[in-house]
Coordinates of C-alpha atoms (C1' of nucleotides) in Angstrom, one line a residue:
Chain A
M1 CA -18.1 -2.4 -64.2
V2 CA -17.8 -1.7 -60.5
A3 CA -14.6 0.2 -61.3
A4 CA -16.3 2.4 -63.9
L5 CA -19.1 3.1 -61.4
Q6 CA -16.6 4.0 -58.7
N7 CA -14.8 6.3 -61.1
A8 CA -18.0 8.1 -61.8
V9 CA -18.7 8.5 -58.2
D10 CA -15.2 9.6 -57.4
A11 CA -15.3 12.2 -60.2
G12 CA -18.5 13.6 -58.7
D13 CA -20.7 12.7 -61.6
L14 CA -22.8 10.5 -59.5
S15 CA -23.5 10.4 -55.8
V16 CA -24.7 7.0 -54.9
P17 CA -23.4 4.2 -52.7
V18 CA -21.3 1.9 -54.9
P19 CA -22.6 -1.7 -54.7
S20 CA -20.1 -4.4 -54.2
T21 CA -21.3 -6.4 -57.2
V22 CA -23.2 -5.4 -60.3
T23 CA -25.4 -7.7 -62.3
V24 CA -24.1 -8.2 -65.8
E25 CA -25.8 -10.8 -67.9
R26 CA -25.9 -12.1 -71.3
P27 CA -29.1 -10.8 -72.9
K28 CA -31.3 -13.3 -74.6
N29 CA -31.7 -11.1 -77.5
R30 CA -28.5 -10.6 -79.6
D31 CA -29.5 -7.1 -80.5
H32 CA -28.9 -6.2 -76.9
G33 CA -25.1 -6.6 -77.2
D34 CA -22.8 -9.2 -75.8
Y35 CA -23.4 -8.2 -72.2
A36 CA -26.1 -6.1 -70.5
T37 CA -26.6 -4.5 -67.2
N38 CA -29.6 -2.9 -65.5
V39 CA -27.4 -1.1 -63.0
A40 CA -28.5 2.3 -64.1
L41 CA -32.1 1.4 -63.5
Q42 CA -31.3 0.3 -60.0
L43 CA -29.3 3.3 -59.1
A44 CA -31.5 5.9 -60.6
K45 CA -33.6 6.5 -57.5
A46 CA -30.6 6.8 -55.2
A47 CA -28.8 9.1 -57.7
G48 CA -31.9 11.3 -58.1
K49 CA -31.5 11.2 -61.8
P50 CA -33.5 9.6 -64.6
P51 CA -32.2 6.1 -65.4
R52 CA -31.1 7.0 -68.9
A53 CA -29.1 9.9 -67.6
V54 CA -27.3 7.6 -65.2
A55 CA -26.8 5.2 -68.1
E56 CA -25.2 7.9 -70.2
L57 CA -22.7 8.7 -67.5
L58 CA -21.6 5.1 -67.2
A59 CA -21.6 4.4 -70.9
G60 CA -19.0 7.1 -71.4
R61 CA -16.7 5.5 -69.0
L62 CA -17.2 2.0 -70.2
V63 CA -16.3 2.7 -73.9
A64 CA -12.9 3.8 -72.7
I65 CA -12.1 0.3 -71.4
T66 CA -9.9 -1.8 -73.7
G67 CA -11.8 -4.6 -75.4
I68 CA -15.1 -2.9 -75.3
K69 CA -16.2 -1.9 -78.8
Q70 CA -19.5 -0.2 -78.2
V71 CA -21.9 0.7 -75.4
D72 CA -25.6 1.4 -76.2
I73 CA -28.4 2.6 -74.0
A74 CA -31.7 0.9 -74.6
G75 CA -35.2 0.8 -73.3
P76 CA -35.7 2.4 -69.9
G77 CA -31.9 2.5 -69.3
F78 CA -30.3 -0.8 -69.9
L79 CA -26.6 -0.7 -70.9
N80 CA -25.8 -3.0 -73.8
I81 CA -22.1 -3.7 -74.1
T82 CA -20.4 -5.1 -77.2
L83 CA -16.9 -6.5 -77.1
D84 CA -14.5 -6.4 -80.0
A85 CA -13.8 -9.7 -81.7
A86 CA -10.2 -10.1 -80.6
A87 CA -11.1 -9.6 -77.0
Q88 CA -13.8 -12.2 -77.3
G89 CA -11.7 -14.7 -79.2
E90 CA -9.0 -14.5 -76.5
L91 CA -11.4 -16.6 -74.4
A92 CA -10.8 -19.7 -76.5
R93 CA -7.1 -19.6 -75.7
A94 CA -7.8 -19.0 -72.0
I95 CA -10.2 -22.0 -71.8
V96 CA -8.0 -24.4 -73.7
L97 CA -5.0 -23.5 -71.5
A98 CA -7.1 -23.8 -68.3
G99 CA -8.3 -27.3 -69.4
D100 CA -10.0 -29.1 -66.5
E101 CA -9.7 -26.1 -64.3
Y102 CA -11.9 -23.9 -66.5
G103 CA -15.1 -23.3 -64.7
R104 CA -13.7 -23.9 -61.2
G105 CA -13.8 -20.9 -58.9
S106 CA -13.7 -19.7 -55.4
A107 CA -17.2 -18.5 -54.8
L108 CA -17.6 -20.9 -51.9
T109 CA -14.1 -21.1 -50.8
G110 CA -13.8 -21.4 -47.0
Q111 CA -17.1 -23.2 -46.6
N112 CA -17.1 -26.7 -45.2
I113 CA -20.3 -28.3 -46.2
N114 CA -21.8 -31.6 -45.1
L115 CA -24.1 -33.0 -47.8
E116 CA -26.5 -35.8 -46.8
F117 CA -28.6 -37.5 -49.3
V118 CA -30.3 -40.8 -50.2
S119 CA -30.1 -42.1 -46.6
A120 CA -32.5 -45.0 -47.4
N121 CA -32.6 -47.8 -44.8
P122 CA -31.4 -51.2 -46.0
T123 CA -34.8 -52.8 -46.2
G124 CA -35.0 -52.7 -50.0
P125 CA -33.4 -51.5 -53.2
I126 CA -33.0 -47.7 -53.8
H127 CA -36.2 -46.7 -55.5
I128 CA -36.7 -43.9 -57.9
G129 CA -37.1 -41.1 -55.4
G130 CA -33.7 -42.1 -54.0
V131 CA -32.3 -42.3 -57.5
R132 CA -33.2 -38.6 -58.0
W133 CA -31.2 -37.7 -54.9
A134 CA -28.3 -39.9 -55.9
A135 CA -28.1 -38.1 -59.2
V136 CA -28.7 -34.6 -57.9
G137 CA -26.9 -34.9 -54.7
D138 CA -23.7 -36.4 -56.2
A139 CA -23.8 -33.7 -59.0
L140 CA -24.3 -31.0 -56.3
A141 CA -21.3 -32.3 -54.3
R142 CA -19.2 -32.0 -57.5
T143 CA -20.5 -28.6 -58.3
L144 CA -19.9 -27.3 -54.7
R145 CA -16.4 -28.5 -54.9
A146 CA -15.9 -26.8 -58.2
A147 CA -17.0 -23.6 -56.6
G148 CA -14.3 -24.0 -54.0
A149 CA -16.2 -25.5 -51.1
Q150 CA -15.0 -28.4 -49.0
V151 CA -17.6 -31.1 -49.1
G152 CA -18.3 -34.3 -47.2
T153 CA -21.0 -36.5 -48.6
E154 CA -22.9 -38.7 -46.2
Y155 CA -25.5 -41.5 -46.2
Y156 CA -27.3 -41.9 -42.9
F157 CA -29.1 -45.1 -42.0
N158 CA -30.3 -47.3 -39.2
D159 CA -30.4 -51.0 -39.0
A160 CA -32.6 -51.5 -35.9
G161 CA -36.2 -50.8 -35.2
A162 CA -39.6 -51.7 -36.5
Q163 CA -38.8 -51.3 -40.2
I164 CA -35.9 -53.7 -40.0
D165 CA -37.9 -56.2 -37.9
R166 CA -40.5 -56.3 -40.7
F167 CA -37.7 -56.8 -43.1
A168 CA -36.3 -59.7 -41.1
R169 CA -39.7 -61.3 -40.7
S170 CA -40.4 -61.0 -44.4
L171 CA -37.2 -62.7 -45.2
L172 CA -37.9 -65.5 -42.8
A173 CA -41.4 -66.0 -44.2
A174 CA -40.1 -66.1 -47.8
A175 CA -37.4 -68.6 -46.8
K176 CA -40.0 -70.9 -45.3
G177 CA -42.3 -70.5 -48.3
E178 CA -44.9 -68.9 -46.1
E179 CA -47.0 -65.9 -46.9
I180 CA -45.3 -62.5 -46.3
P181 CA -46.8 -60.8 -43.2
E182 CA -49.5 -58.2 -43.7
D183 CA -47.1 -55.3 -43.0
G184 CA -44.1 -57.0 -44.6
Y185 CA -42.0 -56.2 -47.6
V186 CA -42.7 -58.0 -50.8
G187 CA -40.9 -58.2 -54.1
G188 CA -38.4 -60.3 -55.9
Y189 CA -35.5 -59.0 -53.9
I190 CA -36.9 -60.5 -50.7
E191 CA -37.0 -64.0 -52.2
N192 CA -33.6 -63.4 -53.6
I193 CA -32.0 -62.3 -50.3
A194 CA -33.8 -65.0 -48.3
A195 CA -32.4 -67.6 -50.7
Q196 CA -28.9 -66.2 -50.3
V197 CA -29.1 -66.3 -46.5
V198 CA -30.3 -69.9 -46.6
A199 CA -27.5 -70.9 -49.0
K200 CA -25.0 -69.3 -46.7
S201 CA -26.5 -70.8 -43.5
P202 CA -28.3 -74.0 -44.6
D203 CA -29.4 -74.9 -41.1
V204 CA -30.9 -71.6 -40.3
L205 CA -34.5 -72.8 -40.8
S206 CA -34.1 -75.4 -38.1
L207 CA -33.2 -72.8 -35.5
P208 CA -35.8 -71.5 -33.1
E209 CA -37.9 -68.7 -34.6
S210 CA -36.3 -65.8 -32.8
E211 CA -32.8 -67.0 -33.5
A212 CA -33.6 -67.6 -37.1
R213 CA -35.1 -64.1 -37.4
E214 CA -31.9 -62.6 -36.0
V215 CA -29.8 -64.4 -38.6
F216 CA -32.0 -63.1 -41.3
R217 CA -31.8 -59.7 -39.9
V218 CA -28.1 -59.5 -39.7
E219 CA -27.3 -61.4 -42.9
G220 CA -30.2 -59.7 -44.7
I221 CA -29.0 -56.2 -43.9
A222 CA -25.5 -57.0 -45.0
L223 CA -26.6 -58.4 -48.3
M224 CA -29.1 -55.6 -48.9
F225 CA -26.5 -53.0 -48.1
A226 CA -24.0 -54.6 -50.4
E227 CA -26.5 -54.5 -53.1
I228 CA -27.3 -50.9 -52.5
K229 CA -23.6 -49.9 -52.5
Q230 CA -23.1 -51.9 -55.6
S231 CA -25.8 -50.1 -57.5
L232 CA -24.7 -46.7 -56.3
A233 CA -21.2 -47.5 -57.5
E234 CA -22.5 -48.5 -60.9
F235 CA -24.4 -45.2 -60.9
G236 CA -21.1 -43.4 -60.3
V237 CA -22.1 -42.2 -56.8
H238 CA -19.7 -42.3 -54.0
F239 CA -20.2 -41.4 -50.3
D240 CA -17.4 -40.3 -48.1
V241 CA -19.3 -41.6 -45.0
Y242 CA -22.0 -44.2 -44.4
F243 CA -23.2 -43.2 -41.0
N244 CA -25.1 -45.7 -38.8
E245 CA -27.4 -44.2 -36.3
K246 CA -26.3 -46.9 -33.8
E247 CA -22.9 -45.1 -33.5
L248 CA -24.7 -42.2 -31.9
H249 CA -26.2 -44.4 -29.3
D250 CA -23.0 -46.3 -28.7
K251 CA -21.0 -43.2 -28.1
G252 CA -23.6 -41.7 -25.8
E253 CA -24.1 -38.8 -28.1
L254 CA -27.9 -38.6 -27.6
D255 CA -27.4 -37.9 -23.9
A256 CA -24.7 -35.4 -24.7
A257 CA -26.9 -33.6 -27.2
V258 CA -29.9 -33.4 -24.8
A259 CA -27.6 -32.2 -22.0
R260 CA -26.4 -29.5 -24.3
L261 CA -30.0 -28.5 -25.2
R262 CA -30.8 -28.6 -21.5
E263 CA -28.0 -26.1 -20.8
Q264 CA -29.4 -23.9 -23.4
G265 CA -32.7 -24.0 -21.5
H266 CA -35.0 -25.6 -24.1
I267 CA -35.6 -29.0 -22.4
F268 CA -38.6 -29.7 -20.2
E269 CA -40.4 -32.8 -18.8
Q270 CA -44.0 -33.4 -19.1
D271 CA -46.3 -36.5 -18.9
G272 CA -43.3 -38.6 -18.0
A273 CA -41.5 -37.7 -21.2
V274 CA -38.6 -35.4 -22.1
W275 CA -39.3 -32.7 -24.6
L276 CA -37.5 -30.1 -26.7
R277 CA -39.3 -26.8 -26.8
T278 CA -39.0 -26.3 -30.5
T279 CA -42.0 -23.9 -30.5
D280 CA -39.6 -21.3 -29.1
F281 CA -38.2 -21.1 -32.7
G282 CA -41.3 -21.4 -34.8
D283 CA -42.1 -25.1 -34.9
D284 CA -45.8 -26.1 -34.8
K285 CA -45.4 -28.1 -31.6
D286 CA -42.8 -29.2 -29.1
R287 CA -41.1 -32.5 -29.8
V288 CA -40.5 -35.5 -27.6
V289 CA -36.8 -36.6 -27.4
K290 CA -37.2 -39.3 -24.8
K291 CA -40.4 -41.3 -24.5
G292 CA -42.3 -42.2 -21.3
D293 CA -40.9 -45.7 -21.5
G294 CA -37.3 -44.3 -21.5
A295 CA -36.6 -45.0 -25.2
W296 CA -35.1 -42.3 -27.4
T297 CA -37.1 -40.9 -30.3
Y298 CA -35.8 -40.7 -33.8
F299 CA -35.8 -37.0 -33.5
A300 CA -33.3 -37.3 -30.5
A301 CA -30.9 -39.1 -32.8
D302 CA -31.4 -36.3 -35.4
C303 CA -30.3 -33.8 -32.8
A304 CA -27.2 -35.9 -31.9
Y305 CA -26.4 -36.4 -35.5
Y306 CA -26.5 -32.7 -36.3
L307 CA -24.2 -32.0 -33.3
D308 CA -21.9 -34.8 -34.5
K309 CA -21.6 -33.2 -38.0
R310 CA -20.9 -29.8 -36.5
S311 CA -18.3 -31.3 -34.2
R312 CA -16.6 -32.8 -37.2
G313 CA -15.9 -29.3 -38.5
F314 CA -18.8 -28.8 -40.9
D315 CA -20.2 -25.3 -40.7
R316 CA -23.0 -25.9 -43.1
V317 CA -25.2 -29.0 -42.8
V318 CA -27.2 -29.7 -46.0
I319 CA -29.9 -32.4 -45.9
M320 CA -31.7 -33.5 -49.0
L321 CA -35.2 -35.0 -48.3
G322 CA -38.1 -36.2 -50.2
A323 CA -41.3 -34.1 -50.4
D324 CA -43.0 -36.4 -47.9
H325 CA -40.6 -35.2 -45.3
H326 CA -41.2 -31.5 -45.7
G327 CA -42.8 -31.5 -42.3
Y328 CA -39.4 -32.0 -40.8
I329 CA -38.1 -28.6 -41.8
G330 CA -39.7 -26.7 -39.0
R331 CA -38.4 -29.0 -36.2
I332 CA -34.9 -29.3 -37.6
K333 CA -34.5 -25.5 -38.0
A334 CA -35.9 -25.1 -34.5
M335 CA -33.5 -27.7 -33.1
V336 CA -30.6 -26.0 -34.7
A337 CA -31.7 -22.7 -33.1
C338 CA -32.1 -24.5 -29.8
F339 CA -28.4 -25.4 -30.0
G340 CA -27.6 -21.7 -30.4
D341 CA -26.7 -22.1 -34.1
D342 CA -28.1 -20.0 -36.9
P343 CA -30.9 -21.9 -38.6
E344 CA -30.5 -19.7 -41.7
Y345 CA -26.9 -20.5 -42.1
N346 CA -25.8 -23.7 -40.4
V347 CA -28.5 -25.9 -41.7
E348 CA -30.2 -26.2 -45.0
I349 CA -32.9 -28.6 -46.0
L350 CA -33.5 -29.2 -49.7
I351 CA -36.9 -30.8 -50.5
G352 CA -37.1 -32.7 -53.7
Q353 CA -40.5 -33.2 -55.3
L354 CA -41.7 -36.6 -56.4
V355 CA -40.5 -38.4 -59.5
N356 CA -43.5 -40.0 -61.1
L357 CA -43.2 -42.8 -63.5
V358 CA -45.7 -42.9 -66.3
K359 CA -46.4 -45.8 -68.5
D360 CA -49.1 -45.9 -71.2
G361 CA -50.5 -42.7 -69.7
E362 CA -51.0 -44.3 -66.3
P363 CA -48.9 -43.4 -63.3
V364 CA -46.8 -46.3 -62.0
R365 CA -47.4 -46.6 -58.3
M366 CA -44.1 -46.6 -56.4
S367 CA -43.6 -48.2 -53.1
K368 CA -40.8 -50.1 -51.5
R369 CA -43.4 -52.6 -50.5
A370 CA -45.0 -53.1 -53.9
G371 CA -43.5 -55.6 -56.2
T372 CA -43.5 -53.3 -59.2
V373 CA -41.0 -50.7 -57.9
V374 CA -38.6 -49.2 -60.3
T375 CA -35.3 -49.3 -58.6
L376 CA -31.9 -47.8 -59.3
E377 CA -30.8 -51.0 -61.0
D378 CA -33.9 -50.9 -63.2
M379 CA -33.1 -47.4 -64.2
I380 CA -29.6 -48.3 -65.1
E381 CA -30.7 -51.3 -67.1
L382 CA -33.5 -49.5 -68.9
I383 CA -32.0 -46.2 -69.9
G384 CA -28.3 -46.3 -68.9
V385 CA -26.4 -44.3 -66.3
D386 CA -25.8 -41.3 -68.5
A387 CA -29.4 -40.8 -69.5
A388 CA -30.8 -41.5 -66.1
R389 CA -28.4 -39.1 -64.3
Y390 CA -28.9 -36.4 -66.9
S391 CA -32.6 -36.6 -67.1
L392 CA -32.9 -36.4 -63.3
A393 CA -30.3 -33.7 -62.9
R394 CA -31.7 -31.4 -65.6
A395 CA -34.9 -30.6 -63.8
S396 CA -35.2 -28.4 -60.7
V397 CA -35.9 -30.5 -57.6
D398 CA -38.7 -28.0 -56.9
S399 CA -40.8 -29.5 -59.6
S400 CA -42.1 -33.0 -59.6
I401 CA -41.2 -34.7 -62.8
N402 CA -42.9 -37.3 -64.9
L403 CA -40.7 -39.8 -66.6
D404 CA -42.3 -41.7 -69.3
V405 CA -41.1 -45.3 -69.2
N406 CA -42.0 -45.9 -72.8
L407 CA -40.2 -42.8 -73.9
L408 CA -37.1 -43.5 -71.9
T409 CA -36.9 -47.1 -73.0
K410 CA -37.8 -47.0 -76.6
R411 CA -36.9 -43.5 -77.6
A412 CA -33.7 -42.9 -75.7
N413 CA -32.5 -40.7 -78.5
D414 CA -35.0 -38.1 -77.6
N415 CA -33.2 -37.4 -74.4
P416 CA -31.3 -34.1 -74.4
V417 CA -28.3 -35.9 -73.0
F418 CA -27.6 -37.2 -76.4
Y419 CA -27.8 -33.8 -77.9
V420 CA -25.0 -32.6 -75.6
Q421 CA -22.9 -35.7 -75.9
Y422 CA -23.2 -35.7 -79.6
A423 CA -21.7 -32.2 -79.7
H424 CA -18.8 -33.5 -77.8
A425 CA -18.4 -36.5 -80.1
R426 CA -18.6 -34.3 -83.1
M427 CA -15.7 -32.1 -81.9
C428 CA -13.7 -35.2 -81.2
S429 CA -14.4 -36.4 -84.7
V430 CA -13.3 -33.1 -86.2
K431 CA -10.1 -33.4 -84.2
R432 CA -9.5 -36.9 -85.5
N433 CA -10.1 -35.8 -89.1
A434 CA -7.8 -32.9 -88.6
A435 CA -5.1 -35.2 -87.4
E436 CA -5.5 -37.4 -90.5
L437 CA -5.1 -34.3 -92.7
G438 CA -2.0 -33.5 -90.7
I439 CA -3.6 -30.3 -89.4
D440 CA -3.0 -29.2 -85.8
K441 CA -4.4 -26.2 -83.9
G442 CA -0.8 -25.1 -83.4
T443 CA 0.7 -23.5 -80.3
A444 CA -1.0 -20.8 -78.3
D445 CA 1.2 -18.1 -79.9
V446 CA 0.0 -18.8 -83.4
F447 CA -3.6 -18.6 -82.5
N448 CA -5.2 -15.5 -83.9
P449 CA -8.3 -14.6 -81.9
G450 CA -9.2 -11.7 -84.2
L451 CA -10.3 -14.2 -87.0
L452 CA -13.3 -15.4 -85.0
V453 CA -15.6 -12.7 -86.3
H454 CA -18.5 -14.8 -87.6
E455 CA -21.8 -14.2 -85.8
K456 CA -22.0 -17.9 -84.8
E457 CA -18.4 -17.8 -83.5
A458 CA -19.1 -14.7 -81.4
E459 CA -22.3 -16.3 -80.0
L460 CA -20.4 -19.5 -79.1
L461 CA -17.6 -17.6 -77.4
G462 CA -20.1 -15.6 -75.4
V463 CA -21.8 -18.8 -74.2
L464 CA -18.5 -20.4 -73.3
G465 CA -17.6 -17.4 -71.2
E466 CA -20.6 -17.9 -69.0
F467 CA -19.5 -21.3 -67.6
P468 CA -17.7 -20.1 -64.5
R469 CA -20.7 -18.0 -63.5
V470 CA -23.1 -20.8 -64.2
V471 CA -21.0 -23.1 -61.9
A472 CA -20.8 -20.5 -59.2
S473 CA -24.6 -19.8 -59.2
A474 CA -25.5 -23.5 -59.4
A475 CA -23.4 -24.1 -56.4
D476 CA -24.7 -21.1 -54.5
L477 CA -28.3 -21.8 -55.2
R478 CA -27.9 -25.6 -54.9
E479 CA -29.4 -26.0 -58.4
V480 CA -27.4 -28.3 -60.5
H481 CA -30.0 -28.3 -63.2
R482 CA -28.6 -24.9 -64.2
V483 CA -25.4 -26.7 -65.3
A484 CA -27.4 -29.2 -67.5
R485 CA -29.5 -26.4 -69.1
Y486 CA -26.4 -24.4 -69.7
L487 CA -24.7 -27.4 -71.5
E488 CA -27.7 -27.6 -73.8
D489 CA -27.1 -23.9 -74.7
V490 CA -23.5 -24.7 -75.4
A491 CA -24.4 -27.6 -77.6
T492 CA -26.8 -25.5 -79.5
A493 CA -24.3 -22.8 -80.0
Y494 CA -21.7 -25.3 -81.1
H495 CA -24.0 -27.1 -83.6
K496 CA -25.0 -23.8 -85.1
F497 CA -21.4 -22.7 -85.4
Y498 CA -20.5 -26.1 -86.9
D499 CA -23.2 -25.7 -89.5
D500 CA -22.2 -22.3 -90.6
C501 CA -18.4 -22.2 -90.1
R502 CA -16.6 -25.0 -91.7
I503 CA -13.4 -25.9 -89.8
L504 CA -11.4 -28.2 -92.0
P505 CA -10.5 -27.5 -95.6
S506 CA -11.6 -29.7 -98.5
E507 CA -11.4 -29.5 -102.3
R508 CA -14.8 -28.0 -102.4
Y509 CA -14.4 -25.8 -99.4
P510 CA -10.9 -24.3 -99.1
I511 CA -10.3 -22.7 -95.8
P512 CA -7.3 -20.5 -95.0
A513 CA -4.9 -22.5 -92.7
E514 CA -4.9 -19.7 -90.1
L515 CA -8.7 -19.7 -89.9
T516 CA -8.8 -23.5 -89.6
R517 CA -6.4 -23.2 -86.7
A518 CA -8.4 -20.5 -85.0
R519 CA -11.6 -22.6 -85.3
L520 CA -9.8 -25.6 -84.0
W521 CA -9.0 -23.6 -80.9
L522 CA -12.6 -22.6 -80.6
A523 CA -13.8 -26.2 -81.0
E524 CA -11.4 -27.4 -78.4
A525 CA -12.5 -24.7 -76.0
T526 CA -16.1 -25.9 -76.5
Q527 CA -15.1 -29.5 -76.0
T528 CA -13.4 -28.5 -72.7
V529 CA -16.5 -26.7 -71.4
V530 CA -18.8 -29.6 -72.4
A531 CA -16.5 -32.2 -70.8
N532 CA -16.1 -30.2 -67.7
G533 CA -19.8 -29.6 -67.4
L534 CA -20.8 -33.2 -68.0
A535 CA -18.2 -34.2 -65.4
L536 CA -20.0 -32.0 -62.8
L537 CA -23.2 -34.0 -63.5
G538 CA -21.4 -37.4 -63.5
V539 CA -22.2 -38.0 -67.1
S540 CA -19.6 -39.2 -69.6
A541 CA -18.3 -37.2 -72.5
P542 CA -17.9 -39.8 -75.2
E543 CA -15.4 -39.4 -78.1
R544 CA -17.6 -41.6 -80.3
M545 CA -21.2 -42.5 -80.1
Chain B
rG1 C1' -59.3 -27.9 -40.1
rC2 C1' -53.9 -26.1 -40.1
rG3 C1' -49.2 -26.2 -42.7
rC4 C1' -45.6 -27.2 -46.8
rU5 C1' -44.6 -27.6 -52.1
rC6 C1' -46.5 -26.7 -56.8
rG7 C1' -49.8 -24.9 -61.2
rU8 C1' -45.9 -22.0 -67.6
rA9 C1' -47.0 -24.3 -75.5
rG10 C1' -50.6 -30.6 -77.2
rC11 C1' -46.5 -33.4 -73.9
rU12 C1' -41.8 -33.1 -70.7
rC13 C1' -39.4 -29.1 -68.5
rA14 C1' -36.5 -23.8 -68.3
rA15 C1' -36.5 -18.6 -67.2
rC16 C1' -30.5 -14.3 -59.8
rG17 C1' -37.7 -8.9 -60.1
rG18 C1' -35.7 -7.2 -66.3
rA19 C1' -36.2 -6.0 -72.6
rU20 C1' -40.4 -9.8 -77.6
rA21 C1' -41.8 -15.9 -71.4
rG22 C1' -37.6 -20.1 -73.9
rA23 C1' -35.7 -25.3 -75.2
rG24 C1' -36.6 -30.5 -76.5
rC25 C1' -40.4 -33.9 -78.2
rA26 C1' -44.8 -34.1 -81.3
rU27 C1' -46.9 -31.3 -86.0
rU28 C1' -45.9 -28.6 -90.9
rU29 C1' -42.0 -27.0 -94.5
rG30 C1' -37.0 -26.5 -96.3
rA31 C1' -31.2 -27.9 -96.4
rC32 C1' -29.5 -34.2 -98.5
rU33 C1' -22.5 -37.4 -102.3
rA34 C1' -23.1 -34.4 -95.2
rC35 C1' -15.5 -31.8 -91.4
rG36 C1' -20.9 -38.1 -88.2
rG37 C1' -28.1 -35.3 -90.8
rA38 C1' -28.2 -38.1 -83.4
rU39 C1' -27.5 -31.7 -87.2
rC40 C1' -29.2 -27.0 -89.1
rA41 C1' -33.0 -23.2 -91.2
rA42 C1' -38.2 -21.8 -90.9
rA43 C1' -43.5 -22.1 -89.5
rA44 C1' -47.1 -22.9 -86.0
rG45 C1' -48.2 -23.4 -80.9
rG46 C1' -49.1 -18.9 -74.4
rU47 C1' -54.2 -13.9 -71.3
rU48 C1' -47.6 -18.1 -67.2
rG49 C1' -54.9 -21.7 -63.2
rG50 C1' -58.6 -17.0 -62.1
rG51 C1' -58.8 -12.1 -59.8
rG52 C1' -56.7 -8.1 -57.1
rG53 C1' -52.1 -5.5 -55.1
rU54 C1' -46.7 -3.8 -54.6
rU55 C1' -43.1 -0.7 -58.9
rC56 C1' -40.0 2.1 -63.8
rG57 C1' -41.0 -3.4 -64.8
rA58 C1' -44.1 -9.5 -62.0
rA59 C1' -44.2 -16.3 -64.3
rU60 C1' -41.2 -14.6 -60.1
rC61 C1' -42.9 -10.7 -54.3
rC62 C1' -47.9 -9.9 -51.1
rC63 C1' -53.4 -11.1 -50.6
rU64 C1' -57.6 -14.0 -52.2
rC65 C1' -60.1 -17.9 -54.8
rC66 C1' -59.7 -22.6 -57.8
rG67 C1' -57.0 -27.2 -58.6
rA68 C1' -53.0 -31.0 -57.6
rG69 C1' -49.4 -33.6 -54.4
rC70 C1' -47.6 -34.2 -49.6
rG71 C1' -47.4 -33.6 -44.4
rC72 C1' -49.7 -32.7 -39.4
rG73 C1' -47.7 -39.6 -33.6
rC74 C1' -44.3 -40.4 -26.8
rC75 C1' -43.9 -44.2 -35.5
rA76 C1' -39.2 -45.1 -38.0

RNA sequence: GCGCUCGUAGCUCAACGGAUAGAGCAUUUGACUACGGAUCAAAAGGUUGGGGGUUCGAAUCCCUCCGAGCGCGCCA
């Protein structure tokens, strides 16, 4: 497309700057060809010609390209391109031969991205908000890698401070059979962990209060973290690094970070505290990094942590946070700018809206401190890993989602994940049946792409061809739900094809052997795309269901 | 009060500024010895919260009002 445009300019037909990329998309309406572009509309003004005149110039050059059957001009000046069948059918061969590699690309090659998500402190099980990030963050990591980026995933936590103290006191109270403190944590897991600590150290309750609390703190954190990691593993989520805030303090990185900020001229002292002048870069107010009593703030650790990531070679730091943390965007961007980095490039903060659980039409209140929390383990038990991951990954994180407990538990079949997985299982089934009949798709050189001329075959091929672009844009926009939505389109196109185009011959439906082979290639190409796409989401592609 | 995010079919959610706003579920009607019907075909369902503006073209960008959620500590 760009080449055709360049030719037109070179030949003097058009005088416009040639854009580096031209948007070509698959039109929603099949009457608009296999591919369409609005380039003529966009260049019309610069060219000083009516859009349709620009379109005519380009159309003439496009039809000359091999594989393009027809070019139409529609509406205000859209170019609708139709490919010939053999050119489209070739795609099936290319996909099958590429296998696992199909869809992978180099859009983000050269970028070294640090992706931080979940980052829940070990004071309780991962609750549903964290589950959303586990599903989306892990899928995003896979998708970024597929687009060529180098990615390090990271879970940040701290195991000191007031939150953890409350946790330890709650455990102690539970072990003693006393009432949980007013501001403590309640829930079955507290009882459970307290009992485990007592079982491990039977004499803990006879220790002085402060010593006992320390035992519960240390042992409790260890048990809680083991539980968290266990559920994440069951969920198929792996982190390259679990980063403890303590490490920053131990290595003196907070001092180093503040010294660096001071060099940059953004540190000042006031009212006995040390501040970072984040208002220089658009934050609402300046931020304290060291309190009047000499203690560091959490924000100071954030600064040090950012610098630590950068020093480990990551040029893009992506942090995924819940909607209740959106207030941090301003100060983090400003902090990055204070370091002299580019807040538009070096840091990126993704905000995920809430996940609401609805049961019997009533919202289920979620809180780590309530006994009725829905945790990662609950989700796995109730609806399974695949359905949970898929239903969380298929929605944009920009929109809050309502998951109906009754629907997910009783009506699991309604979930689109089954629709996609079923398509995959169906293809596997056809392959099994083919094998029983002694039929094979044959080698690549006997595949005849020109036979795939049915409307549903053309549609399916067109959708399959989109996959690499879907992966690239999902990675670039950090929107993995595009992958899920795309897979639903693939499944639909496959089911329609399956319905209209019989693959295997039977007594009632004789099919020429060559056509059977061609369709087996197409089915296998589809299976490859579905399997590769589900893998990006961390969802299984079952051979039977 | 200030700020952030959002408002799309009855419900749950889509739609790089593009053509007639799309899927699934629910509802209605067909395909039923079927390469697994967990599917397909069709119908119905919308003034994209309201109102202005920007342009060839707006659910999308800008302004304003209404409504929802969440933030505005020398807490973590």
